[in-house]
Tab-separated table of C-alpha atoms and ligand atoms in Angstrom:
chain	number	residue	atom	x	y	z
A	1	UNK	CA	-60.888	60.487	-2.682
A	2	UNK	CA	-58.897	62.622	-5.158
A	3	UNK	CA	-55.851	62.791	-4.945
A	4	UNK	CA	-54.338	66.329	-4.140
A	5	UNK	CA	-50.420	64.884	-4.106
A	6	UNK	CA	-50.671	63.446	-7.678
A	7	UNK	CA	-51.958	66.854	-9.008
A	8	UNK	CA	-49.087	68.941	-7.396
A	9	UNK	CA	-46.474	66.355	-8.162
A	10	UNK	CA	-47.364	67.076	-11.674
A	11	UNK	CA	-47.518	71.073	-10.683
A	12	UNK	CA	-43.456	70.371	-9.805
A	13	UNK	CA	-43.022	68.370	-13.259
A	14	UNK	CA	-45.127	70.838	-15.287
A	15	UNK	CA	-42.951	73.639	-13.600
A	16	UNK	CA	-39.634	71.828	-14.139
A	17	UNK	CA	-40.309	71.203	-18.016
A	18	UNK	CA	-41.984	74.316	-19.205
A	19	UNK	CA	-42.339	76.848	-15.907
A	20	UNK	CA	-42.385	80.806	-16.812
A	21	UNK	CA	-42.714	79.817	-20.406
A	22	UNK	CA	-45.918	79.025	-20.800
A	23	UNK	CA	-46.681	81.929	-22.580
A	24	UNK	CA	-50.039	82.067	-24.637
A	25	UNK	CA	-49.637	80.969	-29.000
A	26	UNK	CA	-46.214	79.827	-28.640
A	27	UNK	CA	-44.695	76.309	-28.953
A	28	UNK	CA	-43.775	75.990	-24.866
A	29	UNK	CA	-48.049	76.695	-24.179
A	30	UNK	CA	-48.862	74.438	-27.033
A	31	UNK	CA	-46.766	71.960	-25.799
A	32	UNK	CA	-48.661	71.418	-22.458
A	33	UNK	CA	-51.820	71.515	-24.188
A	34	UNK	CA	-51.101	68.355	-25.421
A	35	UNK	CA	-49.570	66.988	-22.580
A	36	UNK	CA	-52.659	67.894	-20.809
A	37	UNK	CA	-55.326	66.014	-23.743
A	38	UNK	CA	-53.299	62.879	-22.930
A	39	UNK	CA	-53.434	62.885	-19.147
A	40	UNK	CA	-56.900	62.972	-19.696
A	41	UNK	CA	-57.510	60.096	-22.112
A	42	UNK	CA	-55.371	58.358	-20.121
A	43	UNK	CA	-57.701	58.820	-16.672
A	44	UNK	CA	-60.913	57.401	-18.320
A	45	UNK	CA	-62.184	55.756	-21.787
A	46	UNK	CA	-65.166	58.142	-21.537
A	47	UNK	CA	-63.784	61.634	-21.133
A	48	UNK	CA	-63.746	63.976	-24.198
A	49	UNK	CA	-60.629	66.056	-25.511
A	50	UNK	CA	-62.476	68.835	-27.475
A	51	UNK	CA	-60.783	72.091	-28.454
A	52	UNK	CA	-63.875	75.220	-29.107
A	53	UNK	CA	-63.163	77.520	-31.994
A	54	UNK	CA	-61.662	80.068	-29.334
A	55	UNK	CA	-58.836	77.059	-29.019
A	56	UNK	CA	-60.227	76.350	-25.694
A	57	UNK	CA	-59.561	72.740	-24.736
A	58	UNK	CA	-62.304	71.256	-23.487
A	59	UNK	CA	-61.767	67.670	-21.353
A	60	UNK	CA	-65.812	66.313	-20.886
A	61	UNK	CA	-67.166	63.415	-18.848
A	62	UNK	CA	-71.226	62.533	-19.628
A	63	UNK	CA	-73.282	62.752	-16.915
A	64	UNK	CA	-76.474	61.496	-17.087
A	65	UNK	CA	-78.363	64.726	-18.088
A	66	UNK	CA	-76.947	66.867	-20.165
A	67	UNK	CA	-76.840	69.978	-17.523
A	68	UNK	CA	-72.879	70.185	-16.750
A	69	UNK	CA	-70.837	71.817	-14.254
A	70	UNK	CA	-67.931	73.384	-14.987
A	71	UNK	CA	-64.147	74.094	-13.868
A	72	UNK	CA	-61.696	76.053	-15.519
A	73	UNK	CA	-59.057	77.985	-15.251
A	74	UNK	CA	-55.548	78.219	-17.863
A	75	UNK	CA	-52.223	76.741	-18.610
A	76	UNK	CA	-50.610	79.652	-19.941
A	77	UNK	CA	-48.881	82.006	-18.103
A	78	UNK	CA	-46.804	85.948	-18.337
A	79	UNK	CA	-43.485	85.815	-18.670
A	80	UNK	CA	-41.378	84.748	-16.007
A	81	UNK	CA	-44.534	83.812	-14.032
A	82	UNK	CA	-45.067	80.801	-11.205
A	83	UNK	CA	-45.878	77.204	-10.627
A	84	UNK	CA	-49.661	77.991	-9.648
A	85	UNK	CA	-51.086	80.833	-10.907
A	86	UNK	CA	-53.422	79.241	-13.272
A	87	UNK	CA	-51.885	76.061	-13.883
A	88	UNK	CA	-53.198	75.015	-10.501
A	89	UNK	CA	-56.914	75.218	-11.099
A	90	UNK	CA	-56.297	73.177	-14.511
A	91	UNK	CA	-54.324	70.298	-12.700
A	92	UNK	CA	-56.932	70.637	-9.728
A	93	UNK	CA	-59.216	70.124	-12.670
A	94	UNK	CA	-58.383	67.426	-14.352
A	95	UNK	CA	-57.383	65.168	-11.016
A	96	UNK	CA	-60.921	65.823	-9.871
A	97	UNK	CA	-62.180	64.340	-13.722
A	98	UNK	CA	-60.181	61.242	-12.599
A	99	UNK	CA	-61.431	60.666	-9.324
A	100	UNK	CA	-65.276	61.166	-11.127
A	101	UNK	CA	-64.106	59.007	-14.037
A	102	UNK	CA	-63.611	56.258	-12.123
A	103	UNK	CA	-66.384	56.069	-10.126
A	104	UNK	CA	-70.264	55.777	-10.817
A	105	UNK	CA	-71.281	57.752	-13.805
A	106	UNK	CA	-72.810	61.470	-11.778
A	107	UNK	CA	-75.992	62.975	-12.656
A	108	UNK	CA	-74.674	66.230	-14.260
A	109	UNK	CA	-72.226	65.917	-16.335
A	110	UNK	CA	-68.020	67.707	-16.147
A	111	UNK	CA	-66.428	69.378	-18.634
A	112	UNK	CA	-63.158	71.042	-17.296
A	113	UNK	CA	-61.673	73.789	-19.039
A	114	UNK	CA	-58.242	75.140	-20.385
A	115	UNK	CA	-59.301	78.982	-20.908
A	116	UNK	CA	-56.859	80.394	-23.810
A	117	UNK	CA	-54.675	82.752	-22.937
A	118	UNK	CA	-56.007	84.477	-19.722
A	119	UNK	CA	-53.154	86.516	-18.955
A	120	UNK	CA	-53.589	88.481	-22.458
A	121	UNK	CA	-48.927	89.282	-22.168
A	122	UNK	CA	-49.155	89.057	-25.968
A	123	UNK	CA	-51.562	91.158	-27.267
A	124	UNK	CA	-52.704	93.400	-23.751
A	125	UNK	CA	-55.827	91.588	-23.956
A	126	UNK	CA	-56.430	89.229	-20.734
A	127	UNK	CA	-59.315	86.401	-20.614
A	128	UNK	CA	-59.163	86.369	-24.489
A	129	UNK	CA	-60.278	82.428	-24.793
A	130	UNK	CA	-63.062	83.118	-21.821
A	131	UNK	CA	-64.507	86.662	-23.539
A	132	UNK	CA	-64.279	84.480	-27.085
A	133	UNK	CA	-66.541	81.447	-25.501
A	134	UNK	CA	-69.241	83.832	-24.016
A	135	UNK	CA	-69.439	85.986	-27.101
A	136	UNK	CA	-68.406	89.235	-25.404
A	137	UNK	CA	-65.137	89.494	-27.506
A	138	UNK	CA	-66.143	91.091	-30.701
A	139	UNK	CA	-64.524	90.816	-34.103
A	140	UNK	CA	-63.507	94.194	-34.021
A	141	UNK	CA	-62.121	94.179	-30.834
A	142	UNK	CA	-60.219	91.281	-31.908
A	143	UNK	CA	-58.692	93.559	-34.677
A	144	UNK	CA	-57.359	95.842	-33.066
A	145	UNK	CA	-54.837	93.349	-31.064
A	146	UNK	CA	-52.109	93.124	-32.198
A	147	UNK	CA	-48.445	91.521	-31.415
A	148	UNK	CA	-45.239	93.936	-29.849
A	149	UNK	CA	-44.271	93.300	-34.198
A	150	UNK	CA	-47.418	94.386	-35.117
A	151	UNK	CA	-48.190	90.957	-36.123
A	152	UNK	CA	-52.421	91.121	-36.248
A	153	UNK	CA	-53.647	89.064	-32.862
A	154	UNK	CA	-55.953	87.181	-35.434
A	155	UNK	CA	-52.933	86.169	-37.505
A	156	UNK	CA	-51.140	84.317	-34.752
A	157	UNK	CA	-54.242	82.377	-32.745
A	158	UNK	CA	-56.043	80.927	-36.580
A	159	UNK	CA	-52.412	79.073	-36.356
A	160	UNK	CA	-53.402	77.637	-32.787
A	161	UNK	CA	-57.080	77.355	-34.010
A	162	UNK	CA	-58.686	80.251	-33.016
A	163	UNK	CA	-61.684	80.656	-35.745
A	164	UNK	CA	-62.131	84.618	-36.159
A	165	UNK	CA	-64.944	84.171	-37.864
A	166	UNK	CA	-66.672	82.547	-35.158
A	167	UNK	CA	-66.601	85.495	-32.853
A	168	UNK	CA	-69.608	86.635	-31.451
A	169	UNK	CA	-71.399	82.927	-31.387
A	170	UNK	CA	-70.886	82.262	-27.409
A	171	UNK	CA	-69.690	78.234	-27.178
A	172	UNK	CA	-72.113	76.365	-27.910
A	173	UNK	CA	-71.036	73.769	-24.813
A	174	UNK	CA	-71.799	76.792	-22.039
A	175	UNK	CA	-75.609	76.772	-22.991
A	176	UNK	CA	-75.724	73.636	-20.330
A	177	UNK	CA	-73.661	74.844	-18.317
A	178	UNK	CA	-75.181	74.924	-14.519
A	179	UNK	CA	-72.610	76.101	-12.691
A	180	UNK	CA	-68.776	77.299	-13.363
A	181	UNK	CA	-66.350	76.473	-10.552
A	182	UNK	CA	-62.306	77.654	-10.276
A	183	UNK	CA	-59.560	77.137	-8.193
A	184	UNK	CA	-57.139	79.852	-8.431
A	185	UNK	CA	-53.995	80.869	-6.012
A	186	UNK	CA	-54.951	84.637	-4.122
A	187	UNK	CA	-52.193	86.183	-5.944
A	188	UNK	CA	-52.814	88.817	-2.853
A	189	UNK	CA	-52.056	88.956	1.082
A	190	UNK	CA	-54.598	88.247	2.832
A	191	UNK	CA	-55.471	84.855	3.522
A	192	UNK	CA	-52.057	84.385	5.100
A	193	UNK	CA	-53.128	87.475	7.008
A	194	UNK	CA	-56.000	85.340	8.099
A	195	UNK	CA	-53.734	82.502	8.385
A	196	UNK	CA	-55.855	80.646	6.346
A	197	UNK	CA	-55.541	77.845	3.869
A	198	UNK	CA	-58.013	78.098	1.347
A	199	UNK	CA	-61.093	80.642	1.113
A	200	UNK	CA	-64.649	80.656	-1.126
A	201	UNK	CA	-64.131	84.347	-3.752
A	202	UNK	CA	-67.626	86.200	-3.187
A	203	UNK	CA	-66.572	88.613	-6.397
A	204	UNK	CA	-64.256	90.395	-7.819
A	205	UNK	CA	-63.306	94.198	-7.223
A	206	UNK	CA	-64.158	96.704	-10.223
A	207	UNK	CA	-61.509	98.169	-12.035
A	208	UNK	CA	-60.947	102.151	-13.259
A	209	UNK	CA	-58.042	102.842	-15.346
A	210	UNK	CA	-56.662	105.794	-17.033
A	211	UNK	CA	-53.755	108.285	-18.330
A	212	UNK	CA	-53.505	111.531	-17.089
A	213	UNK	CA	-51.304	113.525	-18.622
A	214	UNK	CA	-50.112	116.995	-16.428
A	215	UNK	CA	-48.577	120.083	-18.093
A	216	UNK	CA	-46.688	122.536	-16.415
A	217	UNK	CA	-44.033	124.676	-17.840
A	218	UNK	CA	-40.348	123.542	-18.700
A	219	UNK	CA	-37.483	125.866	-16.637
A	220	UNK	CA	-34.141	125.329	-15.159
A	221	UNK	CA	-33.459	123.687	-11.725
A	222	UNK	CA	-30.774	126.754	-10.996
A	223	UNK	CA	-32.929	129.644	-11.958
A	224	UNK	CA	-36.333	129.433	-11.584
A	225	UNK	CA	-38.116	129.981	-7.879
A	226	UNK	CA	-40.052	127.987	-6.801
A	227	UNK	CA	-42.772	129.785	-6.163
A	228	UNK	CA	-43.174	131.016	-9.826
A	229	UNK	CA	-43.105	127.338	-10.983
A	230	UNK	CA	-45.633	125.108	-13.525
A	231	UNK	CA	-44.285	121.998	-11.875
A	232	UNK	CA	-46.002	119.268	-13.114
A	233	UNK	CA	-44.144	116.780	-10.879
A	234	UNK	CA	-45.467	118.952	-8.084
A	235	UNK	CA	-48.339	118.428	-8.940
A	236	UNK	CA	-48.997	114.988	-9.962
A	237	UNK	CA	-47.059	114.461	-5.930
A	238	UNK	CA	-50.045	116.475	-4.587
A	239	UNK	CA	-52.487	114.822	-7.029
A	240	UNK	CA	-51.546	111.387	-6.119
A	241	UNK	CA	-50.928	112.083	-1.893
A	242	UNK	CA	-54.572	113.217	-1.665
A	243	UNK	CA	-55.710	110.249	-4.161
A	244	UNK	CA	-54.209	107.547	-2.237
A	245	UNK	CA	-55.215	108.874	0.966
A	246	UNK	CA	-59.305	109.158	0.127
A	247	UNK	CA	-58.802	105.854	-1.629
A	248	UNK	CA	-57.312	104.140	1.993
A	249	UNK	CA	-60.172	106.222	3.949
A	250	UNK	CA	-62.957	104.897	1.720
A	251	UNK	CA	-62.050	101.211	1.984
A	252	UNK	CA	-60.630	101.231	-1.947
A	253	UNK	CA	-57.409	100.615	-3.688
A	254	UNK	CA	-55.525	103.229	-5.933
A	255	UNK	CA	-51.980	102.472	-8.180
A	256	UNK	CA	-50.072	104.854	-9.823
A	257	UNK	CA	-47.517	102.194	-12.060
A	258	UNK	CA	-46.261	104.103	-14.163
A	259	UNK	CA	-44.962	107.470	-13.858
A	260	UNK	CA	-42.832	110.135	-16.307
A	261	UNK	CA	-41.127	113.077	-16.453
A	262	UNK	CA	-40.470	114.812	-19.836
A	263	UNK	CA	-38.271	115.541	-20.795
A	264	UNK	CA	-36.512	113.407	-18.293
A	265	UNK	CA	-33.537	115.630	-17.488
A	266	UNK	CA	-31.732	115.715	-14.253
A	267	UNK	CA	-31.772	119.765	-14.693
A	268	UNK	CA	-34.966	120.458	-15.703
A	269	UNK	CA	-38.502	121.044	-14.569
A	270	UNK	CA	-40.619	119.060	-16.848
A	271	UNK	CA	-42.591	120.471	-19.068
A	272	UNK	CA	-44.957	117.146	-18.864
A	273	UNK	CA	-45.833	114.419	-16.502
A	274	UNK	CA	-47.899	111.237	-17.423
A	275	UNK	CA	-49.282	108.465	-14.774
A	276	UNK	CA	-51.394	105.711	-15.317
A	277	UNK	CA	-53.835	105.214	-12.472
A	278	UNK	CA	-56.049	102.269	-11.592
A	279	UNK	CA	-58.738	102.566	-8.933
A	280	UNK	CA	-60.275	99.455	-7.295
A	281	UNK	CA	-63.035	98.756	-5.232
A	282	UNK	CA	-65.799	96.454	-4.443
A	283	UNK	CA	-68.280	98.599	-4.414
A	284	UNK	CA	-70.295	100.178	-7.772
A	285	UNK	CA	-71.336	103.711	-6.074
A	286	UNK	CA	-67.498	103.698	-4.154
A	287	UNK	CA	-65.544	103.104	-7.389
A	288	UNK	CA	-67.260	105.921	-9.308
A	289	UNK	CA	-67.028	108.466	-6.306
A	290	UNK	CA	-63.231	107.943	-6.251
A	291	UNK	CA	-63.094	107.569	-9.905
A	292	UNK	CA	-64.948	111.596	-9.758
A	293	UNK	CA	-62.323	112.250	-6.616
A	294	UNK	CA	-59.887	112.393	-8.972
A	295	UNK	CA	-60.773	114.888	-11.077
A	296	UNK	CA	-62.140	116.697	-8.773
A	297	UNK	CA	-58.341	116.564	-7.401
A	298	UNK	CA	-56.971	117.621	-10.900
A	299	UNK	CA	-59.305	120.699	-11.239
A	300	UNK	CA	-58.029	122.169	-8.554
A	301	UNK	CA	-54.696	122.875	-10.184
A	302	UNK	CA	-54.746	125.509	-11.959
A	303	UNK	CA	-50.741	125.789	-12.044
A	304	UNK	CA	-50.375	123.278	-14.365
A	305	UNK	CA	-53.406	121.755	-17.022
A	306	UNK	CA	-54.473	118.315	-17.256
A	307	UNK	CA	-56.163	115.712	-19.653
A	308	UNK	CA	-57.440	112.298	-18.259
A	309	UNK	CA	-58.353	109.402	-20.635
A	310	UNK	CA	-60.007	106.055	-19.679
A	311	UNK	CA	-58.178	102.868	-20.712
A	312	UNK	CA	-60.140	100.429	-19.214
A	313	UNK	CA	-63.213	100.136	-17.012
A	314	UNK	CA	-65.163	97.093	-15.459
A	315	UNK	CA	-67.703	97.482	-12.603
A	316	UNK	CA	-66.682	94.809	-10.101
A	317	UNK	CA	-68.722	91.301	-10.493
A	318	UNK	CA	-70.863	89.888	-7.908
A	319	UNK	CA	-70.594	85.728	-8.132
A	320	UNK	CA	-73.621	83.621	-7.232
A	321	UNK	CA	-74.395	83.798	-3.737
A	322	UNK	CA	-75.898	79.792	-3.810
A	323	UNK	CA	-72.523	78.570	-5.343
A	324	UNK	CA	-70.468	80.732	-2.570
A	325	UNK	CA	-72.370	79.766	-0.465
A	326	UNK	CA	-71.854	76.171	-1.096
A	327	UNK	CA	-68.423	76.871	-2.067
A	328	UNK	CA	-67.518	78.458	1.918
A	329	UNK	CA	-69.018	75.008	2.704
A	330	UNK	CA	-66.848	73.014	1.106
A	331	UNK	CA	-63.485	74.744	2.874
A	332	UNK	CA	-65.195	74.518	6.553
A	333	UNK	CA	-65.873	70.682	5.527
A	334	UNK	CA	-62.324	70.749	4.524
A	335	UNK	CA	-60.789	72.756	7.441
A	336	UNK	CA	-62.833	70.606	9.768
A	337	UNK	CA	-61.717	66.277	8.129
A	338	UNK	CA	-58.182	67.499	7.466
A	339	UNK	CA	-57.754	69.486	11.276
A	340	UNK	CA	-55.488	71.863	12.564
A	341	UNK	CA	-52.185	70.002	11.855
A	342	UNK	CA	-52.933	70.131	8.132
A	343	UNK	CA	-54.897	73.199	7.818
A	344	UNK	CA	-53.480	76.790	9.731
A	345	UNK	CA	-57.107	77.432	10.618
A	346	UNK	CA	-60.301	77.160	9.638
A	347	UNK	CA	-61.612	78.260	6.786
A	348	UNK	CA	-63.440	81.843	7.149
A	349	UNK	CA	-65.872	84.108	5.430
A	350	UNK	CA	-65.867	84.586	1.682
A	351	UNK	CA	-63.548	86.999	0.204
A	352	UNK	CA	-62.792	89.859	-2.766
A	353	UNK	CA	-60.184	88.863	-6.171
A	354	UNK	CA	-58.509	92.134	-6.658
A	355	UNK	CA	-57.517	90.536	-10.448
A	356	UNK	CA	-59.557	89.176	-12.763
A	357	UNK	CA	-59.819	85.899	-14.054
A	358	UNK	CA	-61.735	84.016	-16.521
A	359	UNK	CA	-64.746	83.136	-13.598
A	360	UNK	CA	-65.218	86.762	-14.286
A	361	UNK	CA	-66.201	86.785	-18.141
A	362	UNK	CA	-68.592	83.743	-17.268
A	363	UNK	CA	-70.115	85.339	-14.681
A	364	UNK	CA	-70.403	88.440	-16.563
A	365	UNK	CA	-72.327	86.101	-18.759
A	366	UNK	CA	-75.207	85.265	-16.930
A	367	UNK	CA	-73.489	81.893	-15.600
A	368	UNK	CA	-73.573	80.687	-12.259
A	369	UNK	CA	-69.931	81.164	-11.153
A	370	UNK	CA	-67.373	80.781	-8.035
A	371	UNK	CA	-64.412	81.127	-6.956
A	372	UNK	CA	-61.801	79.080	-4.070
A	373	UNK	CA	-58.591	80.552	-3.449
A	374	UNK	CA	-56.050	79.219	-2.019
A	375	UNK	CA	-53.065	81.392	0.395
A	376	UNK	CA	-50.475	82.914	-1.987
A	377	UNK	CA	-47.629	83.572	0.266
A	378	UNK	CA	-45.993	86.821	0.922
A	379	UNK	CA	-49.070	87.320	-1.639
A	380	UNK	CA	-46.326	87.342	-4.270
A	381	UNK	CA	-47.815	86.096	-7.997
A	382	UNK	CA	-46.502	86.655	-12.197
A	383	UNK	CA	-42.877	85.968	-10.364
A	384	UNK	CA	-41.459	82.273	-10.110
A	385	UNK	CA	-41.327	83.334	-6.094
A	386	UNK	CA	-44.557	82.494	-5.511
A	387	UNK	CA	-45.357	79.811	-3.537
A	388	UNK	CA	-48.586	78.576	-0.805
A	389	UNK	CA	-47.716	76.233	1.521
A	390	UNK	CA	-48.218	72.256	0.386
A	391	UNK	CA	-50.800	71.404	3.155
A	392	UNK	CA	-53.106	74.807	1.462
A	393	UNK	CA	-52.810	73.620	-1.840
A	394	UNK	CA	-53.604	69.977	-0.340
A	395	UNK	CA	-56.719	71.900	1.070
A	396	UNK	CA	-57.754	73.862	-1.583
A	397	UNK	CA	-57.873	70.653	-4.067
A	398	UNK	CA	-59.434	68.906	-1.747
A	399	UNK	CA	-62.225	71.412	-1.430
A	400	UNK	CA	-62.985	71.930	-4.867
A	401	UNK	CA	-63.517	68.369	-5.210
A	402	UNK	CA	-65.984	68.540	-2.508
A	403	UNK	CA	-67.442	71.315	-4.244
A	404	UNK	CA	-67.374	69.584	-7.212
A	405	UNK	CA	-68.837	66.715	-5.766
A	406	UNK	CA	-72.199	68.166	-4.207
A	407	UNK	CA	-72.843	70.147	-7.511
A	408	UNK	CA	-72.866	67.111	-9.975
A	409	UNK	CA	-75.551	65.218	-7.827
A	410	UNK	CA	-77.926	68.686	-7.110
B	1	ZN	ZN1	-54.544	83.247	-13.568
């Protein structure tokens, strides 16, 4: 059986050492990965510790066959991030590896992977290592990335063992992967609201991100009559109000996380308003409809002109139905054996992920993929306040172990 308490202990130790400072491609991140290497080596002589061409760390326990069950997540974090995002899945994976390595040789090979740079904080590109491994990240895309100080991304990542020249060639270790699973915190409040410790994840929401500029006419706050203004902030407010109501009505998510009036003068009707819009939905048709509704609303307001530039588009991702069913069964079995004392409520229906994860990159590459989420207290993440009740972490770690054991035998 897996020692969930030991996994949680390692998470707390890691947080005390490098919590909130493990940004990818930095020394604290690299040092923590060397500790993970040492921990994996100490777990059993049969485990291989390797880096692929894209700085992803592989911890491999060979089975009777080359067919591989992959357990992945990421140990990098956003600056000031919490003690669980990503690193939970890595330490839980290494805990599973140690437990399996202590028993007889499994039928399938087990690979734990620490994907490099999931968060994308240095270059603004999330899922860097996993997308490089699947072949989705191109050399041209990497060439376009740079750190805030202008240093090319390629120069920075090369110093940590990432070979830009290997881009475009999928990582050969992914070829025999028959199932990929990831344990992560939800980073939202659904499970907590449902009183649930752990749940299977059916897929990730689709995303449409755009930058909208509304053009009006500048004027004096004291001398321009309300009826004669071409006020881009007033137009933005009407646009946001209607679009958000529409998103809510159709089960979508609409967010304006950045908004700016120009010039920003208290006593002036602004000339321009720039806002970044993020739309999400689990159904592609609904996402496209919401996106089209944004265009229609912008075109309707004739008092101000508008431009809309696409920033990012990702269609909804469906995880592998058979693997989602296996993950659901693992959560149900964990709830049944742990009893109500350990888990607030039994596991229920699979949920959807709002954020993207490395698992999304694998699913897009056609690898059968599923995820498990544990609850997030208050839905808080990417913050030092990020937390999950310990009994929920135990349930998540045990459910991952159960799922992996089943998959190694299949
Ligand atoms: Zn994460």
